[in-house]
Every structure is written in C-alpha cells, then in structure tokens.
Coordinates of C-alpha atoms and ligand atoms in Angstrom, one line a residue:
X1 CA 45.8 42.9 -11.7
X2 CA 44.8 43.1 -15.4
X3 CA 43.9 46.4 -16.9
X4 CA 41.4 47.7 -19.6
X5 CA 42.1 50.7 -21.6
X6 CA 39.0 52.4 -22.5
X7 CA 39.3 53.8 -26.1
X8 CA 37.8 57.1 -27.6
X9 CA 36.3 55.4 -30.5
X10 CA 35.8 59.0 -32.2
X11 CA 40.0 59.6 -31.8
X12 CA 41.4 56.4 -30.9
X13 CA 43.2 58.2 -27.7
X14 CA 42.9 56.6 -24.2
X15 CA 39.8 58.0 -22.0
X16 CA 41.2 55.8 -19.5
X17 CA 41.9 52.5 -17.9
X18 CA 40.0 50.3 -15.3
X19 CA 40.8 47.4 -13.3
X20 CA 39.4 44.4 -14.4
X21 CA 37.6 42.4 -12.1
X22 CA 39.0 38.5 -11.4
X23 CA 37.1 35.3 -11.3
X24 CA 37.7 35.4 -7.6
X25 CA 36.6 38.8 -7.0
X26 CA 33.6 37.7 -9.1
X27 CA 32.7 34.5 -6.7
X28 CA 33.1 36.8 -3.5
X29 CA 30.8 39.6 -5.0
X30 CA 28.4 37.1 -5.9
X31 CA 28.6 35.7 -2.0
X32 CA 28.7 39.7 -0.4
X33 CA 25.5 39.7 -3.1
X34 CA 23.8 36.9 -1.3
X35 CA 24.2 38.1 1.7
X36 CA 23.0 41.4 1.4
X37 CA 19.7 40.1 0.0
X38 CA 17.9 39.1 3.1
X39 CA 17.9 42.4 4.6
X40 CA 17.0 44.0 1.7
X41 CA 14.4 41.9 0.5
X42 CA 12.9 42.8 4.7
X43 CA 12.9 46.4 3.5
X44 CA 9.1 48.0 4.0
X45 CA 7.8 48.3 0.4
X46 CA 7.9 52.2 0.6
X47 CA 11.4 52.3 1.8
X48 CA 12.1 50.5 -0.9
X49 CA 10.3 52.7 -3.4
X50 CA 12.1 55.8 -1.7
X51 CA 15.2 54.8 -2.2
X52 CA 15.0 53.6 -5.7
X53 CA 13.9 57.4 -5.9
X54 CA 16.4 58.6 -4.2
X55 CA 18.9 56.5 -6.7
X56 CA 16.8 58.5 -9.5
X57 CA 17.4 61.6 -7.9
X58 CA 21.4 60.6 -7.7
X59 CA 21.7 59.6 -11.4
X60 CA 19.5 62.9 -12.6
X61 CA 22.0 65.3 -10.9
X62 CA 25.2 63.2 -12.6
X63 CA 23.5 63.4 -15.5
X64 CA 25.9 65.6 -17.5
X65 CA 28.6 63.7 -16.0
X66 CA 27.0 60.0 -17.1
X67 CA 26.3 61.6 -20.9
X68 CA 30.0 62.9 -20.7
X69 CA 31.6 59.3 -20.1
X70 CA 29.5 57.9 -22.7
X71 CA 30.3 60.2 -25.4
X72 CA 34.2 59.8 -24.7
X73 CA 33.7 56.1 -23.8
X74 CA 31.4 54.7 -26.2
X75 CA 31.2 57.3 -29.1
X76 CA 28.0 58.0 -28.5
X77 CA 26.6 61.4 -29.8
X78 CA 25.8 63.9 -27.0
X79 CA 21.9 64.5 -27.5
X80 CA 22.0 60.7 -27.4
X81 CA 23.9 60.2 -24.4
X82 CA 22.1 62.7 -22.4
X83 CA 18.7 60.8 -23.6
X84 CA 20.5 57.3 -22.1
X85 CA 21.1 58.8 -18.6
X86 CA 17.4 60.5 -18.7
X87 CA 16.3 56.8 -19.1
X88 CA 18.4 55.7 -16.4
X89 CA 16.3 58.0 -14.0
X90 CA 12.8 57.4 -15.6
X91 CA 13.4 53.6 -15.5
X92 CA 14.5 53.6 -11.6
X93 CA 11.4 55.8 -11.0
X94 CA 8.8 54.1 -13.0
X95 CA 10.1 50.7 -10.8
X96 CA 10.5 52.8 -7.8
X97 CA 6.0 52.5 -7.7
X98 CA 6.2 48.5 -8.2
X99 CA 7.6 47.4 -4.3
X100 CA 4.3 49.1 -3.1
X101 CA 2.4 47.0 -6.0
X102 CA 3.9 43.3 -5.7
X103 CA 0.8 42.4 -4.2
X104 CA -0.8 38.7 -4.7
X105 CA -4.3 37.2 -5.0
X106 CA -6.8 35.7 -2.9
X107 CA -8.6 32.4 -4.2
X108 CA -11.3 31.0 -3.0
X109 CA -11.0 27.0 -2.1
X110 CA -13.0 24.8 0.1
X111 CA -11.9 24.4 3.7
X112 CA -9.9 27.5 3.3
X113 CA -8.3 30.5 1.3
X114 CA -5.1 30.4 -1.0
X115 CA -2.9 33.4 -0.8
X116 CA -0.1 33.9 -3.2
X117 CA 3.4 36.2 -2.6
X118 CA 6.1 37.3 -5.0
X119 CA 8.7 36.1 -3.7
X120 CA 11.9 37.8 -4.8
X121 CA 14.4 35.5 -6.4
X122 CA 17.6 36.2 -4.4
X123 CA 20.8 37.6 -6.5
X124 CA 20.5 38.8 -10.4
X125 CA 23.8 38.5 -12.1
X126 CA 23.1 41.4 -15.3
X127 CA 25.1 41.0 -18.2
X128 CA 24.9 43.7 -20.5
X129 CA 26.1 44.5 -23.9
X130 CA 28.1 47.4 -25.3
X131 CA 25.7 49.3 -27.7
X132 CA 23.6 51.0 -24.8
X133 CA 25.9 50.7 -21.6
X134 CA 23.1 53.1 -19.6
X135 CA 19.5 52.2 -20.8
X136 CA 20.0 48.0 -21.0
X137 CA 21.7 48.3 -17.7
X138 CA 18.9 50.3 -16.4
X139 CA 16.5 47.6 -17.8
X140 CA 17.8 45.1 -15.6
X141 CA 18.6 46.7 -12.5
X142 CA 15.7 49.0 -11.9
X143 CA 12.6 46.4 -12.0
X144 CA 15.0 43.4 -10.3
X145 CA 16.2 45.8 -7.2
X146 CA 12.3 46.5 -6.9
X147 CA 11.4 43.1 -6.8
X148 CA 14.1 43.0 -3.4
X149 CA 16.5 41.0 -5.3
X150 CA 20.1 42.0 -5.1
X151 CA 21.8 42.5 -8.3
X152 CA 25.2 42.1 -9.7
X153 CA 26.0 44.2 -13.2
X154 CA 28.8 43.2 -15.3
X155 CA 29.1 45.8 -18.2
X156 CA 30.7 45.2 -21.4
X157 CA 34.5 45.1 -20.9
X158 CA 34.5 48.0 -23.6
X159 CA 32.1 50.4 -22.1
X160 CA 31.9 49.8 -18.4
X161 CA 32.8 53.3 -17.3
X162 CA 28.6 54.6 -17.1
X163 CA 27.9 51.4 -15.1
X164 CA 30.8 51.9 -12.8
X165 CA 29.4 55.7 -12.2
X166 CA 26.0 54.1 -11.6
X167 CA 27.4 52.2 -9.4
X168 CA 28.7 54.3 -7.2
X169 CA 25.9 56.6 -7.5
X170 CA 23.7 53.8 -5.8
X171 CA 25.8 53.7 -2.9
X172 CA 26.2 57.8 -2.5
X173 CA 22.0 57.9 -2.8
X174 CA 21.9 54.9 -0.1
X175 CA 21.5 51.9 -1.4
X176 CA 23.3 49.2 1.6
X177 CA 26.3 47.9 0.3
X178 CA 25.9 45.1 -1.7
X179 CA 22.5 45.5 -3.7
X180 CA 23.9 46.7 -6.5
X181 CA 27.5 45.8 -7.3
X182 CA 29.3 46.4 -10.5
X183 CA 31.9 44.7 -11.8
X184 CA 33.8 45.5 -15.0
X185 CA 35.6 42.5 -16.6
X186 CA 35.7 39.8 -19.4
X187 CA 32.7 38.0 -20.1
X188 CA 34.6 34.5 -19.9
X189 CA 35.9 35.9 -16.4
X190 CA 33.6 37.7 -14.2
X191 CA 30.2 36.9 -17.0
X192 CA 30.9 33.0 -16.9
X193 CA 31.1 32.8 -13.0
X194 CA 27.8 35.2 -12.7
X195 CA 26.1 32.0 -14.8
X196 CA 28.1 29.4 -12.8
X197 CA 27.7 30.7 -9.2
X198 CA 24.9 28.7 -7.7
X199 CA 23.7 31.6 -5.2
X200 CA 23.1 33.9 -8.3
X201 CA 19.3 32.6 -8.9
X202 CA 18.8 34.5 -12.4
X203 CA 20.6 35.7 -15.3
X204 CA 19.7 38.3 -17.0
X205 CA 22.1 38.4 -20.2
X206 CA 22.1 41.0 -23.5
X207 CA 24.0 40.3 -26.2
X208 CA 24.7 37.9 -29.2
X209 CA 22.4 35.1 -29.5
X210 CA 25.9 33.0 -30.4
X211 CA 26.8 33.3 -26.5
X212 CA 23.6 33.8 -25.2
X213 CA 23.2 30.0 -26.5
X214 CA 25.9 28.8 -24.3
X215 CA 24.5 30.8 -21.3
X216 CA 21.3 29.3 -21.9
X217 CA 22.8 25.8 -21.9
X218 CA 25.1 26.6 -18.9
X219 CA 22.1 27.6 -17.1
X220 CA 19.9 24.8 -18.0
X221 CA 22.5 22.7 -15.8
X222 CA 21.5 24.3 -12.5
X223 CA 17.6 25.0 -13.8
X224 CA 19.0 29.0 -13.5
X225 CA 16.3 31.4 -14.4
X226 CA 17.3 33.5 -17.3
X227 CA 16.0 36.1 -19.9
X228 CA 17.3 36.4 -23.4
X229 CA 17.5 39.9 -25.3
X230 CA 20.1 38.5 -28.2
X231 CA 20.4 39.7 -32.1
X232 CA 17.9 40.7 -34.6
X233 CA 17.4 41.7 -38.6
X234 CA 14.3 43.2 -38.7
X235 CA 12.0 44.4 -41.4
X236 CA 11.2 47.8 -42.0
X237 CA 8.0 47.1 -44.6
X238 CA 6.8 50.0 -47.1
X239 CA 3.5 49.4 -49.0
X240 CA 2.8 51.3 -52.3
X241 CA 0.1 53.3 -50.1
X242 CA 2.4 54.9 -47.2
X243 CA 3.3 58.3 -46.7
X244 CA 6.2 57.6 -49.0
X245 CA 7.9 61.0 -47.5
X246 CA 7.5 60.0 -43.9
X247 CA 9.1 56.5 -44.5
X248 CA 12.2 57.6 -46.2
X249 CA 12.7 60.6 -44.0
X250 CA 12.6 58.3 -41.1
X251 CA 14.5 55.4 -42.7
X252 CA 18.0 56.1 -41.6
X253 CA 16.7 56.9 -38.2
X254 CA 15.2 53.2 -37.9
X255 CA 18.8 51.6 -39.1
X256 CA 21.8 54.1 -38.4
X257 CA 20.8 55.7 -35.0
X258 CA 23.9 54.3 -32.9
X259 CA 25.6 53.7 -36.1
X260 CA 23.5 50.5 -36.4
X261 CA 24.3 49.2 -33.5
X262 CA 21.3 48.5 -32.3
X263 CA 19.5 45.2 -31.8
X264 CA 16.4 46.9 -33.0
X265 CA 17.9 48.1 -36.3
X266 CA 15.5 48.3 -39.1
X267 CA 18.1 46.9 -41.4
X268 CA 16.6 45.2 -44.4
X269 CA 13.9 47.5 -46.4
X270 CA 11.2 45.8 -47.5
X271 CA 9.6 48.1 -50.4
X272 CA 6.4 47.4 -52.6
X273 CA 8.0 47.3 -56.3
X274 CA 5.7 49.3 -58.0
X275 CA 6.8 52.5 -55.7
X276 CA 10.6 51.4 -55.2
X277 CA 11.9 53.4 -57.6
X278 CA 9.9 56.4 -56.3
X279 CA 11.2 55.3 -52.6
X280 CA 15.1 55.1 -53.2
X281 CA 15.0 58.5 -55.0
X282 CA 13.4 60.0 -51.7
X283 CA 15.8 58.1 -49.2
X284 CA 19.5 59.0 -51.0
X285 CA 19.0 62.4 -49.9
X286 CA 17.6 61.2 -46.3
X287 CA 20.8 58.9 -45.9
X288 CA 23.0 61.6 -47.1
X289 CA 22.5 64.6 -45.5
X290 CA 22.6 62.3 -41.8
X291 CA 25.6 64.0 -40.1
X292 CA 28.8 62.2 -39.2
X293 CA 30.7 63.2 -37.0
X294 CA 32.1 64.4 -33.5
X295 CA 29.7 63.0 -31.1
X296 CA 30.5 66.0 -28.7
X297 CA 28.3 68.5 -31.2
X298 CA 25.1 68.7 -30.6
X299 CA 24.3 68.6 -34.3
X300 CA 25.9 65.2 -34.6
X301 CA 23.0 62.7 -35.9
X302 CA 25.1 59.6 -35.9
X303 CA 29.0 58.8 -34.3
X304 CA 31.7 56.2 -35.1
X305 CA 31.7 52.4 -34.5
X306 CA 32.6 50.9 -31.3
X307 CA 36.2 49.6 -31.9
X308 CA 38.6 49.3 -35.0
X309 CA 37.9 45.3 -34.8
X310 CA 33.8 45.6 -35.1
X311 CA 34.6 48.4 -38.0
X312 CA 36.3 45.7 -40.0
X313 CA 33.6 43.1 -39.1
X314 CA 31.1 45.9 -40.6
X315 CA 33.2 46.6 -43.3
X316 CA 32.9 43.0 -44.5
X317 CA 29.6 43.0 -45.3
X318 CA 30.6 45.5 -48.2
X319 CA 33.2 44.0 -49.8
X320 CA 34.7 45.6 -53.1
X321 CA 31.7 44.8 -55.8
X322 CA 29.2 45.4 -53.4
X323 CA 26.2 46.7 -55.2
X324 CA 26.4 50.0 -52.8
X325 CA 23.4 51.9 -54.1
X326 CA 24.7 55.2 -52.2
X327 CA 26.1 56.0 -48.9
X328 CA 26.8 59.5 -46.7
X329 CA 29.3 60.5 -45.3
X330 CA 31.9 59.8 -42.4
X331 CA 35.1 61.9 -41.3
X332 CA 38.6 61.3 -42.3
X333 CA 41.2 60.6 -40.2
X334 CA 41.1 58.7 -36.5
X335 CA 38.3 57.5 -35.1
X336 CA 36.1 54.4 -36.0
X337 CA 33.9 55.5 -38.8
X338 CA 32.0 54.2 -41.3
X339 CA 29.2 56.2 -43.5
X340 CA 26.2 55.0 -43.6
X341 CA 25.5 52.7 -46.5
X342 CA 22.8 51.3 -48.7
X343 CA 23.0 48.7 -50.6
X344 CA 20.3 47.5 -53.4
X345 CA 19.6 45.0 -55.2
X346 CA 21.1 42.4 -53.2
X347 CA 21.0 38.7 -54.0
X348 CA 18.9 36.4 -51.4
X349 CA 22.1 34.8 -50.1
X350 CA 24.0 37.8 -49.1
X351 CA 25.4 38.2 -45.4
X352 CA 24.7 41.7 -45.6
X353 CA 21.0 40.5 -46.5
X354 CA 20.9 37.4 -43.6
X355 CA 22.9 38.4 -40.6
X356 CA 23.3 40.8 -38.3
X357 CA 25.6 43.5 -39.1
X358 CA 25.3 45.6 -36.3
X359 CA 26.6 48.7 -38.0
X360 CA 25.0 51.7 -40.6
X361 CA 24.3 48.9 -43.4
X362 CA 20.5 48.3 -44.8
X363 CA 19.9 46.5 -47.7
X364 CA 16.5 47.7 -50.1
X365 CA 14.4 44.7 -51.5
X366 CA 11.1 45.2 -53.2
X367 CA 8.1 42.8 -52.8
X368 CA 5.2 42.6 -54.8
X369 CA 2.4 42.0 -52.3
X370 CA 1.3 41.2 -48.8
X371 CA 1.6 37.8 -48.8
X372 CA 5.4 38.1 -50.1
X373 CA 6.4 41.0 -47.7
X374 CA 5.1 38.8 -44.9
X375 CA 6.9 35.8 -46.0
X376 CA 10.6 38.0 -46.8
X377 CA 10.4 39.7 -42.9
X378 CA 9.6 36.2 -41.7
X379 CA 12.7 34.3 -43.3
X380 CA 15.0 35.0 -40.5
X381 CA 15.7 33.0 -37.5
X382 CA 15.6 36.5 -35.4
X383 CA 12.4 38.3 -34.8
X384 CA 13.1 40.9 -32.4
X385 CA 11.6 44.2 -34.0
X386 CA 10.2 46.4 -37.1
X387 CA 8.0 48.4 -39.4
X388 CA 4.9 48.7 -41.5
X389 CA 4.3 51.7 -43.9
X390 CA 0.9 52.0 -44.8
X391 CA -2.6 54.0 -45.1
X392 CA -4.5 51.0 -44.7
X393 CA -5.4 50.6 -41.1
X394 CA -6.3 47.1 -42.0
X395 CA -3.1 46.0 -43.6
X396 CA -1.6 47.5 -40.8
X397 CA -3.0 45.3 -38.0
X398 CA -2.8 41.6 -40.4
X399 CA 1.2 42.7 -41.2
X400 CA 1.6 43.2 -37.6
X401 CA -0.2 40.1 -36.6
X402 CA 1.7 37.8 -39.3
X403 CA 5.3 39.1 -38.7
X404 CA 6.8 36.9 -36.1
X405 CA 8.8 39.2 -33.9
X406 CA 8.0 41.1 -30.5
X407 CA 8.3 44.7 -30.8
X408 CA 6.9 46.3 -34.1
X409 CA 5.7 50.1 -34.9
X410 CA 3.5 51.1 -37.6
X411 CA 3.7 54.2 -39.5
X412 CA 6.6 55.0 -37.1
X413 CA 10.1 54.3 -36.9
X414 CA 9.8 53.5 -32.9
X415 CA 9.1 50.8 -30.7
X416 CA 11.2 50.5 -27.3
X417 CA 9.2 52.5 -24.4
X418 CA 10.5 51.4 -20.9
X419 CA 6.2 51.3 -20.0
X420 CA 5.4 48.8 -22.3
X421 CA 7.2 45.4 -22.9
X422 CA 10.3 44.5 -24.9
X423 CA 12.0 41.1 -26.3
X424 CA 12.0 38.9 -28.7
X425 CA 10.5 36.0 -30.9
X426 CA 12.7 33.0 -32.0
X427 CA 16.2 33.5 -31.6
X428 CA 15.6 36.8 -30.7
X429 CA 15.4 35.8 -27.2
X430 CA 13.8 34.7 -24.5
X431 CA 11.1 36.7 -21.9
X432 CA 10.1 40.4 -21.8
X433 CA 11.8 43.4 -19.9
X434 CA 10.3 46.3 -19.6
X435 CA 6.6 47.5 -18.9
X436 CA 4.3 46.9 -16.0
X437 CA 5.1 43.2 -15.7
X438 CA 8.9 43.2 -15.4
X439 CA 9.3 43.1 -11.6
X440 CA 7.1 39.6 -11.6
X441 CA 10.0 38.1 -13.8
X442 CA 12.3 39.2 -11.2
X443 CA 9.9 36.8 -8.1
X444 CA 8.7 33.5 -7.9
X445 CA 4.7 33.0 -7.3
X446 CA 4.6 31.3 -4.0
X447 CA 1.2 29.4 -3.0
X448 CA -0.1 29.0 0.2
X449 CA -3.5 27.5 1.7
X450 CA -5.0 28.9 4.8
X451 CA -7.1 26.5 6.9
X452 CA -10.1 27.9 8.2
X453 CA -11.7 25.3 9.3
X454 CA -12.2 24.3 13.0
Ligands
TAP501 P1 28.3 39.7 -26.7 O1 29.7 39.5 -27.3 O2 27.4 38.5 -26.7 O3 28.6 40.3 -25.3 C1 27.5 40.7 -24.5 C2 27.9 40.6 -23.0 O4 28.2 39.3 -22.7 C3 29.2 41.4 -22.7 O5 29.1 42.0 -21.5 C4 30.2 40.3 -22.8 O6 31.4 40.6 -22.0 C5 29.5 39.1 -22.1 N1 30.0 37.8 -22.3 C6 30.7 37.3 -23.4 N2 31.0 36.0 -23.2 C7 30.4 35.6 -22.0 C8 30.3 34.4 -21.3 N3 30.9 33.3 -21.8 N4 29.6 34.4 -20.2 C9 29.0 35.5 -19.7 N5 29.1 36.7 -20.3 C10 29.8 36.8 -21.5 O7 27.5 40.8 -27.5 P2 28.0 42.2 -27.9 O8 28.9 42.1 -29.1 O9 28.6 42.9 -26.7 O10 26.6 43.0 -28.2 C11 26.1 42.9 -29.5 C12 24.9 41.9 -29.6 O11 24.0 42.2 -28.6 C13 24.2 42.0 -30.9 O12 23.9 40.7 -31.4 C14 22.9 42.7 -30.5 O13 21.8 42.5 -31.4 C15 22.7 42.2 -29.2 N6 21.8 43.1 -28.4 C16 20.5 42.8 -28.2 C17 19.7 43.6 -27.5 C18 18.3 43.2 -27.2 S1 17.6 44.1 -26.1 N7 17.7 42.2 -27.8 C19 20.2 44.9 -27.1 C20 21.5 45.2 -27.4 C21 22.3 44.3 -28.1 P3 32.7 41.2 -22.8 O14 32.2 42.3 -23.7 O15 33.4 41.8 -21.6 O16 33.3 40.1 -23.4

C-alpha cells in the first residue's frame, strides 16, 4: 500500500500520513458508486433535501475540527479556514432546497402534452485541486448529490485530509454507503480511472487547464460529460476616477488572499497612467503591512505556500533583476513562505506578466484609456475573473461587458458567491458551478409525449 505524508507547510513537520488509494480500489469504488445510485436517485425529494441537511448539520458541528486540519494540512490561515468549512455547510444547505425544485415543464403539442424530467446523470467522479480543499469540494458535491447522482471525490494528493473528514461526516449524518465516497490518491491513479471508468457519467475536474486539456480529450472518447474550472490571470482595472484609497486598500486582498493561490487572483494591475504614480504610493503601504505568518493566529492575513516545490515554481517568476517594485514581509526559518511581491514596470513578455503564477506576485501596468485597458485584460488566453475601479457607472458596465471572462466585480475586490454562478471564459474552462442552475448540470432533460387522443 503506498503512503502520503501530509506536510505542515507552515513548519515543514509531518501532520500525518494517509493511505493512498489504488487504481483498483478506484475501479471498485466507481462500481459500489454505481450501484448505490439507483436507490438513491428513488429517494422522495424531501428525504433527500433532509438529509443533505442533516450532512450540513454534521459538517457545522466538526467545524472547528475541519478548520483545524486545514490550517495544519494546507497552511491555510485560521479565520480562513473556519470561513471554508462555513461554506461547506451553506453550500449543502442552499442544494439541500433544489431535490424539492427539479421540477420540469409542460408543453403544449397537438394530439397530446410533452413533459420533461431531470434526469440525474448516474455517478460524478470530482476532481478537486489543492488551493481550497473544503469550498471547491463542496461545489461539486452539494448541487450533484441533490440532483440524486452519486458522487465520487478525489482530493488533491496534498490536501486530502478535510475531504476525507467530509467524508466520513456524510456517512455519520446518514448518507447510505456509497453516495459520497472519497478517495485520496494520485491524479494519474485514482483521477485517470474516475475519467476512464465508463459507469462514472460526468467529470467534474478543478485544476490546471494543462491537465484539464487531457481530461477533456480523454473524455471526449466516451462523449463523458464534463465541467472545466482550470487557470486564470485576471485584470484588476483602476481608472483615473476610482476611489483611489479603496482600490489600493483592497489590492492585496484581490491577489495574495491564499498566498495567491487562487484561480481568481487579481494578479496583473491594470492602472490609468495619469494616476499610477499616485496609485503605487497608496498600495506599498497596503502590501506591506499584510501579515505573514502562523496561520494558527487569528491576526494572520496571509500563510505560506503549499509545498517547497510550488515555492520554487513561484520564486521563478522573480528571478534576480526582477524589477521588484516593493514586497512585505514573510517569516524566517521553516515553513513555505514567500512575501508578497510587486513588481512594476514589467516588459510585455514577462512570465510573471503572461502566466499563472499562482502565488503573492502581481505585476502594475498603466494604460492610457478605455479602449487600451480593455484590450491589455483581454490579451490572455484565460478569462476566469476580475476588476473595475471606477466612478463612472457607465464605464463600469461597457468594461464589464468588453472583458472576456465570467466572474467580474466592480468597485469591489469580490466575485465568487456560492448563489450566483461561477466559471470561466476561454481557457478558463468550461460550464458554470454554483448558483440556482447547478443541479441542472448535474441531470439530463428527458422528453416525453403524452397521447391524449382516443
Ligand atoms: P492540477 O495539477 O491540475 O491538479 C488538480 C487535480 O487534478 C488534483 O486532484 C490532481 O491530483 C488531479 N490530477 C492530476 N493529473 C490528473 C489526471 N491525469 N487525471 C485526473 N486527475 C488528475 O492543478 P493544481 O496544481 O492542483 O491546482 C492549481 C490549478 O488549479 C491552477 O491552475 C488554478 O488556477 C486552478 N484552479 C482553478 C479553479 C477554478 S474554480 N477555476 C479553482 C482552483 C484552482 P494530484 O494533486 O493528486 O496529482
């Protein structure tokens, strides 16, 4: 049996290790997953809803516990983590209503009436990343076991100890054996069979577009259903009329929450030149003052990086002659850190400028008008999320309209909200998650004709 030590990323020390599931183990779960679907796809719609409640209820009182592994697991800063297992229980019981609301239409035709069902689509293999273990599993899961599909999870072989907790937590709550399976592993191990297996009907995969590519082709082979949430560089635009305070106050908050590692990172700055001057001198004190440090305080803003590898992919981005405008702070000593980091002017060509870094590194440019910010946030092949600063309600609505990507805020540096929905433009990804619609992507629209006629 092959084991996975799960790192402290804050001391480097073991937290603990986990079996890893085989390809074996990952066919047979995939079978027990199949199986377990008729029965509870027959569950009444409000049984259904009550137990996804009753799962709420389950993950609320382990929520401590859940915020606990994911601070020692993943690095994550407690206020943080505690936020991530309060999503795990809103998102279960904002899809606990939808069983009771899967309802279909009635069209009129001649000689009879048409009736349409969501079907469910059978077993959802869930693939998810390692920068939010809790909320992107919770994503998933919640609106697909509403739907009546069975799902199995396969977490990040870094951070799969919230998921396995989860896990468990479904069956002590009630769930029947077999719903909802997790299963910690390799990607190429238990990931590749969920895509290969032909009883699991759907992926649902999170990650980098690089192997969410070769999902999507493996898919394509069996006509698998699949949503994309892959990587981003988005655009966090500032026009010379904003609440210049607001947007550099907020700026680190929109790149370096999770130390960057965020698919929604705001990490190029897109700043109107006349005001860019004015702009830098109001964010070096923003990104300086964001505290570094043990994610077990409650004061802690921002935490280390996942692993010593992805530090050293970050750390690339800033080699020595980097044009580092300023950075803050990050402890000494063990632990995966990295300060955050800004870096300005940068030349058009620069990684650090055109690829994801995934870590606390934004780059500043300045444009000189619409037109030109537009075109910058557009010249990307990602289009997953981002910003507009500015008074002019107008502006506001053509920048949104004309930047190609899926989830943008203006005059704020948020826009995820499990109620409304999420995903990506180009490579970005493919489908939505999230809001009212989520549990349809989980069914097929079956159509069916009614004779009435004698
Ligand atoms: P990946 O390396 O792509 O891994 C994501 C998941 O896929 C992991 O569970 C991984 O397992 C698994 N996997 C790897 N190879 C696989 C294969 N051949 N078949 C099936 N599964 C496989 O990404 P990552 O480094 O963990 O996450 C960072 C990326 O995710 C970034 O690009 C980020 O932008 C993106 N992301 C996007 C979003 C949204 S919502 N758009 C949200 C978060 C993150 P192992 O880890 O065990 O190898």
């Amino acid at each position: 049996m092959t084991e996975f030590t799960v790192l402290n990323p804050a001391t480097e020390e073991p937290v603990t290790t986990v079996a890893q599931a085989s390809a074996a183990r990952a066919m047979a779960s995939s079978a027990c997953s199949a199986e377990a679907w008729p029965a509870w796809r027959a569950v009444a719609p409000g049984d259904r809803a009550r137990m996804l409640r009753d799962f709420a209820a389950a993950v609320d009182s382990a929520s401590e516990e859940l915020a606990g592994l994911e601070v020692a697991g993943s690095g994550h800063p407690i206020g943080a983590a505690r936020w991530e297992a309060g999503q795990v229980r809103d998102v279960l019981l904002y899809y606990s209503a939808a069983p009771e609301r899967l309802s279909g239409r009635q069209i009129p035709v001649s000689g009879g009436l048409n009736v349409t069902f969501h079907e469910p689509v059978g077993v959802v293999g869930l693939i998810v990343p390692w920068n939010f273990p809790m909320p992107i599993l919770s994503w998933g899961m919640a609106p697909a076991l509403a739907a009546g599909c069975t799902v199995v999870a396969k977490p990040a072989e870094a951070t799969p100890l919230t998921a396995m907790r989860i896990g468990s937590l479904a069956l002590e709550a009630g769930l029947p054996p077999g719903v909802f399976t997790v299963l910690p592993g390799k990607g190429s191990v238990v990931g590749q069979r969920l895509v290969d297996h032909p009883l699991v009907r759907k992926i649902v995969f999170t990650g980098s577009t690089e192997v969410g590519r070769s999902i999507m082709a493996d898919c394509a082979r069996q006509v698998k259903r699949l949503t994309l949430e892959l990587g981003g560089k988005s655009a966090n635009i500032i026009f010379a009329d904003a609440d210049l305070e607001r947007a550099a106050a907020t700026a680190p908050y929109a790149v370096f929450d999770n130390a960057g590692q965020d698919c929604c990172a705001r990490s190029r700055i897109l700043v109107q030149s006349s005001v860019i001057d004015r702009f830098m001198a109001l964010l070096e004190p923003a990104v300086t003052t964001v505290t570094v440090g043990d994610p077990a305080s409650a004061a802690t803003e921002m935490g280390p990086l996942i692993s010593a590898a992805h530090r050293a992919h970050v750390a690339s981005f800033v080699p020595d002659g980097a044009p580092v405008a300023f950075r803050g702070h990050a402890p000494a000593g063990p632990g995966f850190w990295y300060p955050p980091t800004v870096l300005a002017p940068v030349r058009p060509d620069d990684p650090a400028y055109t690829e994801e870094v995934f870590g606390p590194v934004v780059t500043v440019t300045p444009f000189e008008d619409e037109a030109e910010a537009v075109a910058i946030a557009n010249d990307t092949p990602y289009g997953l999320s981002g910003s507009i600063w500015t008074s002019n309600v107008g502006r506001a609505i053509r920048v949104a309209r004309a930047v190609e990507s899926g989830n943008l805020s203006v005059n704020s540096h948020s826009s995820v909200r499990y109620w409304t929905p999420f995903g990506g433009f180009k490579q970005s990804g493919l489908g939505r998650e999230l809001g009212p619609d989520a549990p349809d992507a989980f069914t097929e629209t079956k159509n069916v004709f009614i004779a009435t006629e004698e």
